[in-house]
CSV table of C-alpha atoms in Angstrom, one decimal:
chain,number,residue,atom,x,y,z
A,241,MET,CA,15.2,-4.8,18.5
A,242,SER,CA,17.4,-7.8,17.8
A,243,HIS,CA,17.2,-9.6,14.5
A,244,ALA,CA,15.7,-12.6,16.2
A,245,GLU,CA,12.6,-10.7,17.3
A,246,VAL,CA,9.5,-9.9,15.4
A,247,GLU,CA,7.6,-6.7,16.3
A,248,VAL,CA,3.8,-7.1,16.0
A,249,LEU,CA,2.0,-4.0,14.8
A,250,THR,CA,-1.8,-4.0,15.2
A,251,ALA,CA,-4.2,-2.2,12.9
A,252,ARG,CA,-6.6,0.7,13.7
A,253,GLU,CA,-9.9,1.2,11.9
A,254,VAL,CA,-10.3,4.4,9.9
A,255,PRO,CA,-12.9,5.6,7.3
A,256,LEU,CA,-11.7,5.8,3.7
A,257,GLY,CA,-12.6,9.3,2.4
A,258,GLY,CA,-15.8,10.7,1.0
A,259,PRO,CA,-19.5,10.6,2.1
A,260,ARG,CA,-19.8,6.9,1.4
A,261,ALA,CA,-16.8,6.0,3.5
A,262,MET,CA,-15.9,2.4,3.9
A,263,THR,CA,-13.9,1.3,6.9
A,264,VAL,CA,-10.4,0.0,6.5
A,265,ARG,CA,-7.7,-1.4,8.8
A,266,ARG,CA,-4.5,0.7,8.8
A,267,THR,CA,-1.2,-0.8,9.9
A,268,LEU,CA,1.1,1.8,8.4
A,269,PRO,CA,2.0,4.4,9.4
A,270,GLN,CA,2.0,4.0,13.2
A,271,ARG,CA,3.4,6.1,15.9
A,272,SER,CA,6.1,3.5,16.6
A,273,ARG,CA,7.0,2.8,12.9
A,274,SER,CA,6.4,5.0,9.9
A,275,LEU,CA,8.1,3.0,7.2
A,276,ILE,CA,9.1,-0.5,6.2
A,277,GLY,CA,11.6,0.1,3.4
A,278,ALA,CA,10.0,2.7,1.3
A,279,TRP,CA,6.5,1.3,2.2
A,280,CYS,CA,4.8,4.2,4.0
A,281,PHE,CA,1.1,3.3,4.1
A,282,ALA,CA,-0.9,0.0,4.3
A,283,ASP,CA,-4.7,-0.2,4.3
A,284,HIS,CA,-6.4,-3.6,4.6
A,285,TYR,CA,-10.1,-4.0,3.9
A,286,GLY,CA,-12.8,-6.6,3.7
A,287,PRO,CA,-14.2,-9.0,3.0
A,288,ASP,CA,-17.0,-6.5,2.8
A,289,GLU,CA,-20.5,-7.3,1.5
A,290,VAL,CA,-21.0,-4.5,-0.9
A,291,ALA,CA,-24.8,-4.6,-0.4
A,292,THR,CA,-24.2,-3.7,3.2
A,293,SER,CA,-21.1,-1.5,3.1
A,294,GLY,CA,-21.9,0.3,-0.2
A,295,GLY,CA,-18.6,-0.7,-1.6
A,296,MET,CA,-15.8,1.7,-2.6
A,297,ASP,CA,-16.5,5.1,-4.1
A,298,VAL,CA,-13.6,7.4,-3.7
A,299,ALA,CA,-14.0,10.6,-5.8
A,300,PRO,CA,-11.0,12.1,-7.6
A,301,HIS,CA,-8.2,13.0,-5.2
A,302,PRO,CA,-4.6,14.0,-5.5
A,303,HIS,CA,-1.2,12.4,-4.7
A,304,THR,CA,2.3,13.7,-4.6
A,305,GLY,CA,5.7,12.1,-3.8
A,306,LEU,CA,4.5,8.5,-3.8
A,307,GLN,CA,3.5,5.4,-5.8
A,308,THR,CA,0.2,3.7,-5.1
A,309,VAL,CA,0.1,-0.1,-5.2
A,310,SER,CA,-3.4,-1.8,-5.5
A,311,TRP,CA,-3.8,-5.5,-4.8
A,312,LEU,CA,-7.2,-7.3,-4.5
A,313,PHE,CA,-8.2,-10.7,-3.1
A,314,THR,CA,-11.9,-10.4,-4.2
A,315,GLY,CA,-13.9,-8.0,-6.2
A,316,GLU,CA,-13.1,-5.4,-8.9
A,317,ILE,CA,-12.3,-1.7,-8.8
A,318,GLU,CA,-12.5,0.8,-11.6
A,319,HIS,CA,-9.5,3.2,-11.8
A,320,ARG,CA,-9.4,6.5,-13.6
A,321,ASP,CA,-6.6,9.0,-13.4
A,322,SER,CA,-5.4,12.3,-14.8
A,323,LEU,CA,-2.8,10.5,-17.0
A,324,GLY,CA,-5.9,9.4,-19.0
A,325,THR,CA,-5.7,5.8,-17.7
A,326,HIS,CA,-8.9,3.8,-17.4
A,327,ALA,CA,-8.1,0.4,-15.9
A,328,PHE,CA,-9.5,-2.2,-13.5
A,329,VAL,CA,-8.0,-3.7,-10.3
A,330,ARG,CA,-8.7,-7.4,-10.2
A,331,PRO,CA,-7.5,-10.2,-7.9
A,332,GLY,CA,-4.0,-11.3,-8.6
A,333,GLU,CA,-3.2,-8.3,-10.8
A,334,VAL,CA,-1.2,-5.3,-9.5
A,335,ASN,CA,-1.8,-1.7,-10.6
A,336,LEU,CA,1.0,0.7,-9.7
A,337,MET,CA,0.5,4.5,-10.2
A,338,THR,CA,3.2,7.0,-9.9
A,339,GLY,CA,2.2,10.4,-8.5
A,340,GLY,CA,5.5,12.2,-8.2
A,341,HIS,CA,4.9,15.9,-8.9
A,342,GLY,CA,1.2,15.4,-9.0
A,343,ILE,CA,-1.6,13.1,-10.2
A,344,SER,CA,-5.2,12.6,-9.3
A,345,HIS,CA,-7.4,9.5,-9.6
A,346,SER,CA,-10.7,7.9,-8.6
A,347,GLU,CA,-11.5,4.4,-7.3
A,348,VAL,CA,-14.9,2.8,-7.6
A,349,SER,CA,-16.0,-0.8,-7.0
A,350,THR,CA,-17.8,-2.1,-10.1
A,351,PRO,CA,-21.5,-3.0,-10.2
A,352,ALA,CA,-20.7,-6.7,-10.5
A,353,THR,CA,-18.7,-6.7,-7.3
A,354,THR,CA,-20.5,-8.4,-4.4
A,355,VAL,CA,-17.6,-8.8,-2.0
A,356,LEU,CA,-14.6,-6.3,-1.8
A,357,HIS,CA,-11.4,-7.5,-0.2
A,358,GLY,CA,-7.8,-6.3,-0.6
A,359,VAL,CA,-5.0,-4.0,0.3
A,360,GLN,CA,-4.1,-0.5,-0.7
A,361,LEU,CA,-0.4,0.4,-0.3
A,362,TRP,CA,1.8,3.4,-0.8
A,363,VAL,CA,5.5,3.7,-1.5
A,364,ALA,CA,7.4,6.9,-0.7
A,365,LEU,CA,9.6,8.2,-3.5
A,366,PRO,CA,13.2,9.0,-2.7
A,367,GLY,CA,14.2,12.7,-2.8
A,368,ALA,CA,15.9,12.4,-6.2
A,369,HIS,CA,12.7,11.1,-7.8
A,370,ARG,CA,9.9,12.6,-5.7
A,371,HIS,CA,8.8,14.9,-8.6
A,372,ALA,CA,8.8,12.0,-11.1
A,373,PRO,CA,6.3,12.3,-13.9
A,374,ARG,CA,2.9,10.6,-13.8
A,375,ASP,CA,2.9,6.9,-14.7
A,376,PHE,CA,0.8,3.8,-14.5
A,377,GLN,CA,1.8,0.1,-14.7
A,378,HIS,CA,-0.1,-3.1,-14.7
A,379,HIS,CA,1.2,-6.7,-14.2
A,380,VAL,CA,-0.2,-10.1,-13.7
A,381,PRO,CA,2.3,-12.3,-11.8
A,382,GLU,CA,2.5,-16.0,-12.4
A,383,PRO,CA,2.1,-18.1,-9.2
A,384,VAL,CA,5.1,-19.9,-7.9
A,385,ARG,CA,4.3,-23.1,-5.9
A,386,ARG,CA,6.6,-24.6,-3.3
A,387,ASP,CA,6.3,-26.4,0.1
A,388,GLY,CA,2.5,-26.1,0.3
A,389,ALA,CA,2.5,-22.4,-0.6
A,390,GLU,CA,1.5,-20.3,-3.5
A,391,ILE,CA,3.5,-17.1,-4.1
A,392,ARG,CA,2.6,-14.2,-6.4
A,393,VAL,CA,5.4,-11.6,-6.6
A,394,PHE,CA,4.0,-8.3,-7.7
A,395,LEU,CA,7.1,-6.2,-6.9
A,396,GLY,CA,10.8,-7.1,-6.7
A,397,THR,CA,12.2,-10.7,-6.5
A,398,LEU,CA,11.3,-13.7,-4.4
A,399,ALA,CA,11.3,-17.4,-4.8
A,400,GLY,CA,12.9,-17.2,-8.2
A,401,ALA,CA,10.2,-14.9,-9.6
A,402,THR,CA,10.9,-11.2,-10.5
A,403,SER,CA,8.3,-8.6,-11.3
A,404,PRO,CA,8.9,-6.2,-14.2
A,405,VAL,CA,7.1,-3.3,-12.5
A,406,ARG,CA,9.5,-0.4,-12.1
A,407,THR,CA,10.1,1.3,-8.7
A,408,PHE,CA,12.5,4.0,-7.6
A,409,THR,CA,14.0,2.0,-4.6
A,410,PRO,CA,14.5,-1.7,-4.2
A,411,LEU,CA,11.2,-3.2,-3.0
A,412,LEU,CA,9.5,-6.5,-2.4
A,413,GLY,CA,5.8,-7.1,-2.6
A,414,ALA,CA,4.2,-10.6,-2.7
A,415,GLU,CA,1.0,-12.4,-1.8
A,416,LEU,CA,1.6,-15.7,0.0
A,417,ARG,CA,-1.0,-18.5,0.5
A,418,LEU,CA,-0.1,-21.4,2.8
A,419,ALA,CA,-2.0,-24.7,3.1
A,420,PRO,CA,-3.0,-25.9,6.5
A,421,GLY,CA,0.1,-26.9,8.5
A,422,ALA,CA,2.6,-25.7,5.8
A,423,THR,CA,6.0,-24.3,6.7
A,424,LEU,CA,7.7,-22.1,4.1
A,425,THR,CA,11.3,-20.8,4.4
A,426,LEU,CA,12.1,-18.0,2.0
A,427,PRO,CA,15.6,-16.7,1.2
A,428,VAL,CA,15.4,-12.9,1.4
A,429,ASP,CA,17.8,-10.0,1.0
A,430,PRO,CA,19.4,-9.5,4.4
A,431,ALA,CA,19.7,-5.8,3.6
A,432,PHE,CA,15.9,-5.6,3.6
A,433,GLU,CA,13.5,-5.0,6.5
A,434,HIS,CA,10.2,-6.9,6.1
A,435,GLY,CA,6.6,-6.7,7.1
A,436,LEU,CA,4.1,-9.6,6.9
A,437,LEU,CA,0.5,-8.4,6.8
A,438,VAL,CA,-1.8,-11.3,7.6
A,439,ASP,CA,-5.1,-11.3,5.8
A,440,GLU,CA,-6.7,-14.6,6.9
A,441,GLY,CA,-5.6,-17.5,9.1
A,442,THR,CA,-3.0,-17.7,11.8
A,443,LEU,CA,0.7,-17.5,10.8
A,444,ASP,CA,3.9,-17.8,12.7
A,445,LEU,CA,6.7,-15.5,11.4
A,446,SER,CA,10.0,-16.9,12.7
A,447,GLY,CA,8.2,-18.2,15.8
A,448,THR,CA,6.0,-15.1,16.5
A,449,PRO,CA,2.2,-15.8,16.1
A,450,LEU,CA,0.3,-13.3,13.9
A,451,ARG,CA,-3.4,-13.0,13.7
A,452,PRO,CA,-5.5,-11.5,10.8
A,453,ALA,CA,-4.8,-7.8,10.4
A,454,ASP,CA,-1.5,-8.0,12.3
A,455,LEU,CA,1.7,-6.8,10.6
A,456,GLY,CA,4.8,-8.6,11.8
A,457,TYR,CA,8.0,-6.5,11.4
A,458,ALA,CA,11.4,-8.2,10.9
A,459,ALA,CA,14.5,-6.1,11.0
A,460,PRO,CA,17.3,-6.3,8.4
A,461,GLY,CA,20.0,-8.9,8.9
A,462,ARG,CA,18.0,-12.1,8.2
A,463,PRO,CA,19.0,-14.3,5.2
A,464,THR,CA,15.7,-16.2,5.5
A,465,LEU,CA,12.1,-15.8,6.7
A,466,THR,CA,10.2,-18.8,8.0
A,467,LEU,CA,6.4,-18.8,7.9
A,468,THR,CA,4.2,-21.6,9.4
A,469,ASN,CA,0.5,-21.9,9.1
A,470,THR,CA,-0.4,-23.3,12.5
A,471,ALA,CA,-4.1,-23.7,11.7
A,472,ALA,CA,-6.3,-26.3,10.0
A,473,THR,CA,-7.4,-23.8,7.4
A,474,PRO,CA,-5.6,-22.0,4.6
A,475,ALA,CA,-3.7,-18.8,5.5
A,476,ARG,CA,-3.0,-15.7,3.3
A,477,ALA,CA,-0.7,-12.8,3.8
A,478,VAL,CA,1.1,-10.0,2.0
A,479,LEU,CA,4.9,-9.7,2.4
A,480,LEU,CA,6.5,-6.3,2.0
A,481,GLY,CA,10.2,-5.4,2.1
A,482,GLY,CA,12.9,-3.0,1.2
A,483,PRO,CA,16.1,-1.5,2.5
A,484,PRO,CA,15.6,1.0,5.3
A,485,PHE,CA,14.5,4.3,3.8
A,486,GLY,CA,17.2,6.8,4.6
A,487,GLU,CA,15.1,9.9,4.5
A,488,GLU,CA,12.5,11.5,6.7
A,489,ILE,CA,9.2,12.3,5.2
A,490,VAL,CA,6.2,14.5,5.9
A,491,MET,CA,3.0,12.7,5.2
A,492,TRP,CA,-0.5,14.3,5.3
A,493,TRP,CA,-3.8,13.3,3.7
A,494,ASN,CA,-2.7,12.0,0.2
A,495,PHE,CA,0.7,13.7,0.1
A,496,VAL,CA,4.2,12.7,0.8
A,497,ALA,CA,6.8,15.5,1.0
A,498,ARG,CA,9.8,16.6,2.9
A,499,THR,CA,8.6,19.8,4.6
A,500,ASP,CA,5.4,21.4,6.0
A,501,GLU,CA,5.7,24.1,3.3
A,502,GLU,CA,5.6,21.5,0.5
A,503,ILE,CA,2.4,19.9,1.9
A,504,ARG,CA,0.7,23.3,2.3
A,505,GLN,CA,1.6,24.2,-1.3
A,506,ALA,CA,0.3,20.8,-2.6
A,507,ARG,CA,-3.0,21.4,-0.8
A,508,GLU,CA,-3.3,24.9,-2.3
A,509,ASP,CA,-2.5,23.5,-5.7
A,510,TRP,CA,-5.2,20.9,-5.4
A,511,MET,CA,-7.9,23.4,-4.3
A,512,THR,CA,-7.0,26.2,-6.8
A,513,GLY,CA,-4.7,25.0,-9.5
A,514,ASP,CA,-4.2,22.4,-12.3
A,515,ARG,CA,-1.1,20.7,-11.0
A,516,PHE,CA,-2.9,17.4,-10.5
A,517,GLY,CA,-4.8,17.3,-13.8
A,518,GLU,CA,-8.4,16.2,-14.4
A,519,VAL,CA,-10.0,12.8,-14.0
A,520,LYS,CA,-12.4,12.3,-16.8
A,521,GLY,CA,-15.3,9.8,-16.6
A,522,TYR,CA,-16.1,10.0,-12.9
A,523,ALA,CA,-19.7,11.0,-12.1
A,524,GLY,CA,-19.2,13.4,-9.3
A,525,ALA,CA,-17.1,16.2,-7.9
A,526,PRO,CA,-13.5,15.8,-6.7
A,527,LEU,CA,-12.8,15.4,-3.0
A,528,PRO,CA,-12.0,18.7,-1.2
A,529,ALA,CA,-8.8,18.7,0.9
A,530,PRO,CA,-9.3,18.7,4.6
A,531,GLU,CA,-8.1,21.7,6.7
A,532,LEU,CA,-4.5,21.7,7.7
A,533,PRO,CA,-3.6,21.9,11.3
A,534,ASN,CA,-2.4,25.3,12.7
A,535,THR,CA,0.9,23.8,13.9
A,536,PRO,CA,3.6,22.8,11.4
A,537,LEU,CA,3.6,19.2,10.3
A,538,LYS,CA,6.6,17.1,11.6
A,539,ALA,CA,8.9,14.9,9.6
A,540,ARG,CA,9.0,11.2,10.4
A,541,GLY,CA,11.5,8.5,9.5
A,542,ARG,CA,12.2,4.9,10.3
A,543,ALA,CA,12.2,3.7,13.9
A,544,ARG,CA,15.6,3.7,15.6
């Protein structure tokens, strides 16, 4: 792919674990592209009427080798983890949880939530830090306004704003809202590859039209990204970025590792051990791990 082209990745619908599974739109990973920078997973959900969908009720479940990034547009989610954190995910506020060697958590939409709408993102930890200790960070970014757009930078640096949230590789994460007809040109790090996940409206990314739930991929080498809202209604998107991740990963269920053996050990530890700790305050049993395939899991890296 040349630097001038934008690759359009379309979402697939999948159920989000547990007996009361809600449906989400998944744009990462895909067969053609597993990573954008260290971003290895992107779920996009809503707007869902909780009275119809039942909302979110994800029982305690484990993570290894990654950081989770929660960002909401509408609604509220209660978060509990085995670090002892009891927090809430609210619109315009980022929660980042580090599950290096092992952490577990639950996610439940609150009783006051009538509409649930947001994204759930994962970041792969680099090899040197993939057993990092448990951690939880919360940040409320101030909006930056320019050229008919409102920008909230929750990770990294963009448009003169920098997030204090700590990551283990350089990353960019920002919510962008564009007024009808607005064009926004953003200086970006040319060493980064970028993905623009459209939530609502129709956006052109450097001349390529993107519809809701599309993710537009832009390869490294660009000093700027130009976004245009071509519609008569507001548009909203999430911009992700980072330098190409130079390692292959094995990703299965809620685990990111480097080998099939590490994944199988993590599953066994979740089902039989105390590696992931206990989530206190959730009214229900933890999620059991699904069965592993009989064939070895294969490592995947960035597209060539």
